[in-house]
GROMACS .gro file of C-alpha atoms in nm:
model
  331
    1GLY     CA    1   1.347  -2.183   2.598
    2ILE     CA    2   1.476  -2.044   2.193
    3ARG     CA    3   1.760  -1.704   2.285
    4ASN     CA    4   1.799  -1.707   1.952
    5ILE     CA    5   1.738  -1.778   1.547
    6GLU     CA    6   1.983  -1.682   1.265
    7PHE     CA    7   1.708  -1.811   0.958
    8LYS     CA    8   2.039  -1.848   0.629
    9THR     CA    9   1.992  -2.071   0.324
   10ILE     CA   10   2.277  -2.333   0.319
   11GLY     CA   11   2.564  -2.230   0.286
   12GLY     CA   12   2.532  -1.931   0.416
   13LYS     CA   13   2.354  -1.742   0.113
   14GLU     CA   14   2.014  -1.679  -0.058
   15PRO     CA   15   1.995  -1.942  -0.319
   16LYS     CA   16   2.095  -1.796  -0.657
   17LEU     CA   17   1.692  -1.818  -0.809
   18ARG     CA   18   1.602  -1.614  -1.167
   19ALA     CA   19   1.422  -1.337  -1.156
   20GLN     CA   20   1.074  -1.493  -1.264
   21ALA     CA   21   1.105  -1.745  -0.958
   22GLN     CA   22   1.237  -1.472  -0.707
   23LYS     CA   23   0.928  -1.298  -0.771
   24LEU     CA   24   0.712  -1.553  -0.812
   25ARG     CA   25   0.829  -1.653  -0.475
   26ASP     CA   26   0.832  -1.306  -0.292
   27PHE     CA   27   0.415  -1.257  -0.447
   28ILE     CA   28   0.370  -1.614  -0.299
   29ILE     CA   29   0.502  -1.521   0.102
   30SER     CA   30   0.332  -1.151   0.012
   31ILE     CA   31  -0.024  -1.334   0.019
   32TYR     CA   32   0.036  -1.584   0.356
   33THR     CA   33   0.183  -1.136   0.507
   34GLU     CA   34  -0.127  -1.049   0.445
   35SER     CA   35  -0.393  -1.317   0.493
   36GLY     CA   36  -0.190  -1.460   0.852
   37ASN     CA   37  -0.259  -1.794   0.622
   38ARG     CA   38  -0.042  -2.099   0.568
   39LYS     CA   39  -0.259  -2.274   0.284
   40ILE     CA   40  -0.202  -1.965  -0.006
   41ILE     CA   41  -0.401  -1.902  -0.255
   42ALA     CA   42  -0.209  -1.711  -0.548
   43SER     CA   43  -0.376  -1.593  -0.877
   44ILE     CA   44  -0.160  -1.649  -1.122
   45ASP     CA   45  -0.381  -1.365  -1.350
   46GLU     CA   46  -0.301  -1.105  -1.052
   47LEU     CA   47   0.104  -1.184  -1.105
   48ALA     CA   48   0.061  -1.126  -1.451
   49ALA     CA   49  -0.103  -0.802  -1.429
   50ARG     CA   50   0.173  -0.693  -1.213
   51GLU     CA   51   0.440  -0.840  -1.422
   52GLY     CA   52   0.286  -0.611  -1.715
   53ARG     CA   53   0.222  -0.964  -1.930
   54PRO     CA   54   0.015  -1.215  -2.090
   55TYR     CA   55  -0.100  -1.494  -1.862
   56LYS     CA   56  -0.024  -1.800  -2.110
   57LYS     CA   57   0.402  -1.617  -2.025
   58VAL     CA   58   0.367  -1.698  -1.673
   59ARG     CA   59   0.213  -1.962  -1.684
   60ALA     CA   60   0.449  -2.123  -1.854
   61ASP     CA   61   0.749  -1.976  -1.637
   62VAL     CA   62   0.493  -2.048  -1.298
   63GLY     CA   63   0.492  -2.459  -1.345
   64GLU     CA   64   0.915  -2.387  -1.398
   65ASP     CA   65   0.946  -2.208  -1.157
   66LEU     CA   66   0.729  -2.361  -0.878
   67GLU     CA   67   0.967  -2.724  -0.950
   68THR     CA   68   1.228  -2.447  -0.917
   69LEU     CA   69   1.154  -2.365  -0.544
   70LEU     CA   70   1.016  -2.707  -0.466
   71LYS     CA   71   1.393  -2.887  -0.476
   72VAL     CA   72   1.518  -2.508  -0.219
   73ARG     CA   73   1.609  -2.633   0.063
   74TYR     CA   74   1.675  -2.361   0.331
   75ASN     CA   75   1.858  -2.327   0.743
   76PHE     CA   76   1.765  -2.178   1.049
   77GLU     CA   77   1.945  -2.226   1.341
   78ILE     CA   78   1.836  -2.220   1.711
   79GLN     CA   79   2.010  -2.151   1.953
   80ALA     CA   80   1.869  -2.222   2.311
   81GLU     CA   81   1.937  -2.176   2.623
   82GLY     CA   82   2.128  -2.384   2.836
   83THR     CA   83   1.937  -2.536   3.212
   84GLY     CA   84   2.261  -2.495   3.426
   85LYS     CA   85   2.430  -2.155   3.445
   86ARG     CA   86   2.716  -2.391   3.318
   87GLU     CA   87   2.641  -2.496   3.088
   88ARG     CA   88   2.638  -2.380   2.728
   89PRO     CA   89   2.362  -2.227   2.473
   90ILE     CA   90   2.281  -2.559   2.255
   91LYS     CA   91   2.235  -2.463   1.856
   92LYS     CA   92   2.029  -2.669   1.629
   93VAL     CA   93   2.024  -2.633   1.319
   94ILE     CA   94   1.710  -2.723   1.112
   95ARG     CA   95   1.651  -2.776   0.761
   96THR     CA   96   1.355  -2.713   0.627
   97MET     CA   97   1.165  -2.653   0.275
   98ILE     CA   98   0.946  -2.422   0.086
   99PHE     CA   99   0.638  -2.616   0.117
  100ASP     CA  100   0.442  -2.919   0.291
  101THR     CA  101   0.349  -3.053  -0.026
  102GLU     CA  102   0.362  -3.021  -0.449
  103PRO     CA  103   0.166  -2.746  -0.512
  104GLU     CA  104  -0.040  -2.714  -0.794
  105ILE     CA  105  -0.249  -2.516  -1.005
  106SER     CA  106  -0.624  -2.486  -1.037
  107ASN     CA  107  -0.845  -2.221  -1.198
  108ARG     CA  108  -0.574  -2.028  -1.238
  109CYS     CA  109  -0.432  -1.985  -0.912
  110ILE     CA  110  -0.116  -2.175  -0.721
  111VAL     CA  111  -0.332  -2.382  -0.452
  112ALA     CA  112  -0.001  -2.441  -0.178
  113THR     CA  113   0.055  -2.474   0.213
  114LEU     CA  114   0.374  -2.337   0.286
  115SER     CA  115   0.590  -2.533   0.619
  116GLN     CA  116   0.555  -2.406   0.973
  117SER     CA  117   0.938  -2.484   1.010
  118PHE     CA  118   1.000  -2.209   0.654
  119ILE     CA  119   0.742  -1.968   0.848
  120ASP     CA  120   0.937  -2.013   1.111
  121GLY     CA  121   1.263  -1.877   0.967
  122LEU     CA  122   1.095  -1.586   0.796
  123TYR     CA  123   0.968  -1.420   1.106
  124ALA     CA  124   1.301  -1.503   1.287
  125TYR     CA  125   1.470  -1.330   0.956
  126GLY     CA  126   1.145  -1.007   0.915
  127SER     CA  127   1.390  -0.810   0.996
  128THR     CA  128   1.519  -0.816   0.705
  129HIS     CA  129   1.337  -0.865   0.343
  130TRP     CA  130   1.212  -1.181   0.385
  131LEU     CA  131   0.825  -1.047   0.503
  132MET     CA  132   0.911  -0.722   0.368
  133HIS     CA  133   0.629  -0.631   0.111
  134TYR     CA  134   0.759  -0.516  -0.248
  135PRO     CA  135   0.654  -0.200  -0.530
  136ASP     CA  136   0.510  -0.357  -0.757
  137ALA     CA  137   0.686  -0.156  -0.982
  138LEU     CA  138   0.979  -0.452  -0.918
  139TYR     CA  139   0.751  -0.666  -1.058
  140LYS     CA  140   0.791  -0.514  -1.438
  141THR     CA  141   1.086  -0.532  -1.487
  142ASN     CA  142   1.223  -0.645  -1.851
  143ASP     CA  143   1.399  -0.943  -1.721
  144GLN     CA  144   1.484  -1.102  -2.120
  145TYR     CA  145   1.671  -0.765  -2.185
  146PHE     CA  146   1.790  -0.654  -1.819
  147PRO     CA  147   1.863  -0.979  -1.600
  148ASN     CA  148   1.985  -0.786  -1.285
  149ALA     CA  149   1.742  -0.505  -1.269
  150PHE     CA  150   1.556  -0.677  -1.028
  151PHE     CA  151   1.805  -0.877  -0.825
  152ILE     CA  152   1.973  -0.533  -0.850
  153GLY     CA  153   1.612  -0.316  -0.746
  154ARG     CA  154   1.516  -0.563  -0.436
  155PHE     CA  155   1.819  -0.506  -0.317
  156LEU     CA  156   1.758  -0.112  -0.311
  157CYS     CA  157   1.467  -0.148  -0.187
  158GLU     CA  158   1.566  -0.372   0.115
  159GLN     CA  159   1.804  -0.086   0.142
  160TRP     CA  160   1.580   0.229   0.180
  161ARG     CA  161   1.325   0.034   0.408
  162GLN     CA  162   1.622   0.064   0.682
  163HIS     CA  163   1.772   0.370   0.508
  164ALA     CA  164   1.513   0.647   0.306
  165GLY     CA  165   1.714   0.851   0.102
  166ARG     CA  166   1.999   0.570   0.066
  167ILE     CA  167   2.297   0.671  -0.122
  168LEU     CA  168   2.578   0.338  -0.154
  169ARG     CA  169   2.866   0.204  -0.248
  170VAL     CA  170   2.850   0.042  -0.630
  171SER     CA  171   3.107  -0.270  -0.436
  172SER     CA  172   2.782  -0.342  -0.230
  173ILE     CA  173   2.517  -0.370  -0.501
  174TYR     CA  174   2.846  -0.532  -0.768
  175PRO     CA  175   2.876  -0.874  -0.774
  176GLU     CA  176   2.673  -0.981  -0.484
  177HIS     CA  177   2.357  -0.813  -0.650
  178THR     CA  178   2.368  -0.844  -1.051
  179PRO     CA  179   2.450  -1.183  -1.163
  180LYS     CA  180   2.468  -1.150  -1.522
  181ILE     CA  181   2.744  -0.888  -1.495
  182PRO     CA  182   3.148  -1.082  -1.522
  183THR     CA  183   3.248  -1.104  -1.147
  184ARG     CA  184   3.626  -0.980  -1.181
  185GLU     CA  185   3.714  -1.309  -1.161
  186GLN     CA  186   3.540  -1.357  -1.535
  187LEU     CA  187   3.671  -1.079  -1.695
  188ALA     CA  188   4.031  -1.206  -1.654
  189LYS     CA  189   3.888  -1.547  -1.806
  190MET     CA  190   3.793  -1.308  -2.156
  191GLN     CA  191   3.988  -1.222  -2.404
  192ARG     CA  192   4.097  -0.858  -2.403
  193PRO     CA  193   3.725  -0.766  -2.297
  194SER     CA  194   3.611  -0.407  -2.290
  195VAL     CA  195   3.541  -0.342  -1.916
  196TYR     CA  196   3.345  -0.085  -1.961
  197ARG     CA  197   3.082  -0.214  -2.224
  198GLU     CA  198   3.102  -0.574  -2.015
  199VAL     CA  199   3.043  -0.381  -1.663
  200MET     CA  200   2.981  -0.056  -1.587
  201ALA     CA  201   2.705  -0.038  -1.961
  202ARG     CA  202   2.537  -0.335  -1.846
  203PHE     CA  203   2.530  -0.186  -1.452
  204SER     CA  204   2.384   0.178  -1.571
  205ALA     CA  205   2.115  -0.040  -1.842
  206ASN     CA  206   1.981  -0.231  -1.579
  207MET     CA  207   1.970   0.072  -1.290
  208ASP     CA  208   1.774   0.256  -1.554
  209GLU     CA  209   1.551  -0.046  -1.635
  210LEU     CA  210   1.446   0.059  -1.276
  211ALA     CA  211   1.333   0.408  -1.371
  212ARG     CA  212   1.167   0.308  -1.702
  213CYS     CA  213   0.959   0.017  -1.489
  214GLY     CA  214   0.828   0.359  -1.248
  215LEU     CA  215   1.020   0.194  -0.981
  216LEU     CA  216   1.304   0.493  -0.893
  217ASP     CA  217   1.195   0.834  -0.971
  218ALA     CA  218   1.301   1.057  -1.163
  219VAL     CA  219   1.429   1.372  -1.009
  220PHE     CA  220   1.824   1.368  -1.021
  221LEU     CA  221   1.973   1.646  -1.280
  222ASP     CA  222   2.267   1.589  -1.462
  223ASP     CA  223   2.637   1.736  -1.347
  224LYS     CA  224   2.688   1.819  -1.650
  225ASP     CA  225   2.390   1.916  -1.837
  226PRO     CA  226   2.088   2.058  -1.653
  227ASP     CA  227   1.901   2.062  -1.936
  228LYS     CA  228   1.830   1.693  -2.010
  229PRO     CA  229   1.606   1.483  -1.874
  230PRO     CA  230   1.555   1.446  -1.515
  231THR     CA  231   1.681   1.084  -1.391
  232GLY     CA  232   1.604   0.835  -1.068
  233TRP     CA  233   1.974   0.795  -0.996
  234LYS     CA  234   2.343   0.948  -1.020
  235TYR     CA  235   2.690   0.853  -0.968
  236CYS     CA  236   2.805   1.070  -0.618
  237ASN     CA  237   3.098   1.017  -0.385
  238LYS     CA  238   3.012   0.888  -0.035
  239GLY     CA  239   2.841   1.301   0.067
  240GLY     CA  240   2.587   1.261  -0.198
  241ALA     CA  241   2.843   1.533  -0.363
  242PRO     CA  242   2.848   1.491  -0.787
  243LEU     CA  243   3.226   1.285  -0.902
  244THR     CA  244   3.498   1.511  -1.029
  245ASP     CA  245   3.612   1.433  -1.370
  246PRO     CA  246   3.914   1.311  -1.267
  247ASP     CA  247   3.675   1.029  -1.102
  248ARG     CA  248   3.459   0.996  -1.369
  249ARG     CA  249   3.732   0.902  -1.652
  250GLU     CA  250   3.938   0.707  -1.402
  251GLY     CA  251   3.625   0.497  -1.376
  252LEU     CA  252   3.499   0.471  -1.713
  253TYR     CA  253   3.744   0.152  -1.768
  254LYS     CA  254   3.907   0.116  -1.443
  255LEU     CA  255   3.730  -0.150  -1.257
  256GLU     CA  256   3.861  -0.044  -0.872
  257THR     CA  257   3.792   0.297  -0.869
  258TRP     CA  258   3.404   0.282  -1.084
  259GLN     CA  259   3.309   0.002  -0.746
  260ASN     CA  260   3.421   0.281  -0.529
  261TYR     CA  261   3.159   0.486  -0.634
  262TYR     CA  262   2.850   0.572  -0.479
  263ILE     CA  263   2.540   0.564  -0.595
  264LYS     CA  264   2.246   0.798  -0.411
  265TYR     CA  265   1.844   0.716  -0.572
  266GLN     CA  266   1.522   0.772  -0.546
  267LEU     CA  267   1.206   0.573  -0.491
  268LYS     CA  268   0.884   0.602  -0.663
  269ASP     CA  269   0.598   0.697  -0.411
  270VAL     CA  270   0.691   0.510  -0.131
  271PRO     CA  271   0.611   0.681   0.192
  272VAL     CA  272   0.963   0.783   0.446
  273THR     CA  273   0.943   0.478   0.776
  274LEU     CA  274   1.059   0.425   1.037
  275THR     CA  275   1.240   0.128   1.185
  276LYS     CA  276   1.116  -0.099   1.438
  277ALA     CA  277   1.475  -0.068   1.602
  278GLU     CA  278   1.398   0.382   1.506
  279GLU     CA  279   1.072   0.307   1.673
  280ARG     CA  280   1.175   0.092   1.988
  281GLN     CA  281   1.440   0.387   2.039
  282LEU     CA  282   1.200   0.622   2.010
  283MET     CA  283   0.985   0.478   2.262
  284LYS     CA  284   1.327   0.409   2.538
  285GLN     CA  285   1.341   0.818   2.475
  286ALA     CA  286   0.953   0.887   2.565
  287LYS     CA  287   0.937   0.677   2.852
  288GLU     CA  288   1.318   0.906   2.984
  289ASP     CA  289   1.108   1.185   2.875
  290PHE     CA  290   0.821   1.082   3.105
  291LYS     CA  291   1.075   0.994   3.423
  292ALA     CA  292   1.240   1.265   3.365
  293ASN     CA  293   0.925   1.493   3.377
  294TYR     CA  294   0.710   1.365   3.629
  295GLY     CA  295   0.891   1.080   3.772
  296LEU     CA  296   0.587   0.877   3.837
  297PRO     CA  297   0.551   0.487   3.794
  298LEU     CA  298   0.512   0.372   3.435
  299ARG     CA  299   0.176   0.212   3.515
  300ASP     CA  300  -0.169   0.333   3.528
  301LYS     CA  301  -0.339   0.417   3.229
  302GLU     CA  302  -0.285   0.867   3.211
  303SER     CA  303   0.134   0.777   3.226
  304LYS     CA  304   0.121   0.556   2.940
  305GLU     CA  305  -0.132   0.830   2.759
  306ILE     CA  306   0.119   1.105   2.806
  307ILE     CA  307   0.448   0.825   2.721
  308ASN     CA  308   0.232   0.727   2.416
  309ARG     CA  309   0.182   1.109   2.271
  310LYS     CA  310   0.540   1.211   2.385
  311TYR     CA  311   0.618   0.883   2.127
  312GLU     CA  312   0.375   1.006   1.840
  313GLU     CA  313   0.560   1.348   1.861
  314LEU     CA  314   0.882   1.216   1.848
  315LYS     CA  315   0.817   1.011   1.550
  316ALA     CA  316   0.696   1.255   1.304
  317ALA     CA  317   0.982   1.523   1.357
  318ALA     CA  318   1.219   1.163   1.341
  319ILE     CA  319   0.979   1.116   0.998
  320ALA     CA  320   0.984   1.475   0.881
  321GLU     CA  321   1.351   1.506   0.905
  322LYS     CA  322   1.383   1.177   0.746
  323GLU     CA  323   1.185   1.305   0.387
  324ALA     CA  324   1.398   1.641   0.413
  325ALA     CA  325   1.724   1.440   0.427
  326GLN     CA  326   1.579   1.278   0.162
  327LYS     CA  327   1.457   1.645  -0.042
  328ALA     CA  328   1.875   1.717  -0.011
  329LEU     CA  329   1.959   1.417  -0.157
  330ARG     CA  330   1.734   1.503  -0.471
  331LYS     CA  331   2.018   1.813  -0.527
   0.00000   0.00000   0.00000
């Protein structure tokens, strides 16, 4: 039988789609997760409303981006157990496309059928971001003037889902999730580049765009001037404390120092939730608590009700703890 499935794109990394194509793919996948039907009918009007752009512009982009998505190939690996005790696991790599057939556009809607193998890969990889619903505000980034904002925001949402109130190291964002900011290698090929202008200033501008479009909540006060309007993110050290003045000055021109900075951020209007792993751990804890107090079998209905009540108590306490940690990060 199948023991493990690892879903990955060819080359081991997600393909570098432009922001509009990635938004379209996320939009299509979100419709599938809501309906559970491989046949997708995606309203272009709804996509335009999410992006806050005119229908005609979104319709023009959809045609180009569907052609791009049709060319993307993905890999996922199935590792099956051998039939004998000494047999090694059998690995099989399946290549798949997103769609079974070429999508059509009819009555201002995209009509398409997702391939079953792609869906299998989605669920195999669903513990991270593929089946995740992204906030509508993320679709409203201005990709013409801030071409990195969507990719940064998408990564921040993924991290938030796993660790509410997250502090992230800058090197976890740049350059992996900033495709339009020059990398160290690209800077080396430029003639006397301004590292601050090419990297740090662009990064800050794209982060500010996430606050402008409503993804980040403006709750952080300026460390030097508390009278300034609050922002949706700020630089800090690993523990969330303000940077020292020497670090700030050095990070203006030294890429290595800047990459070792951390940022803390606050998503707007996102309820605190627990990860699947955290929920499983709480259920395990509830069962252990039941055994310690009652020492009875776990099979009867009354036992299960007691365990579930304990689980809900533990879950409420865990969410309250996360909410408290989240509020502490805003200071």
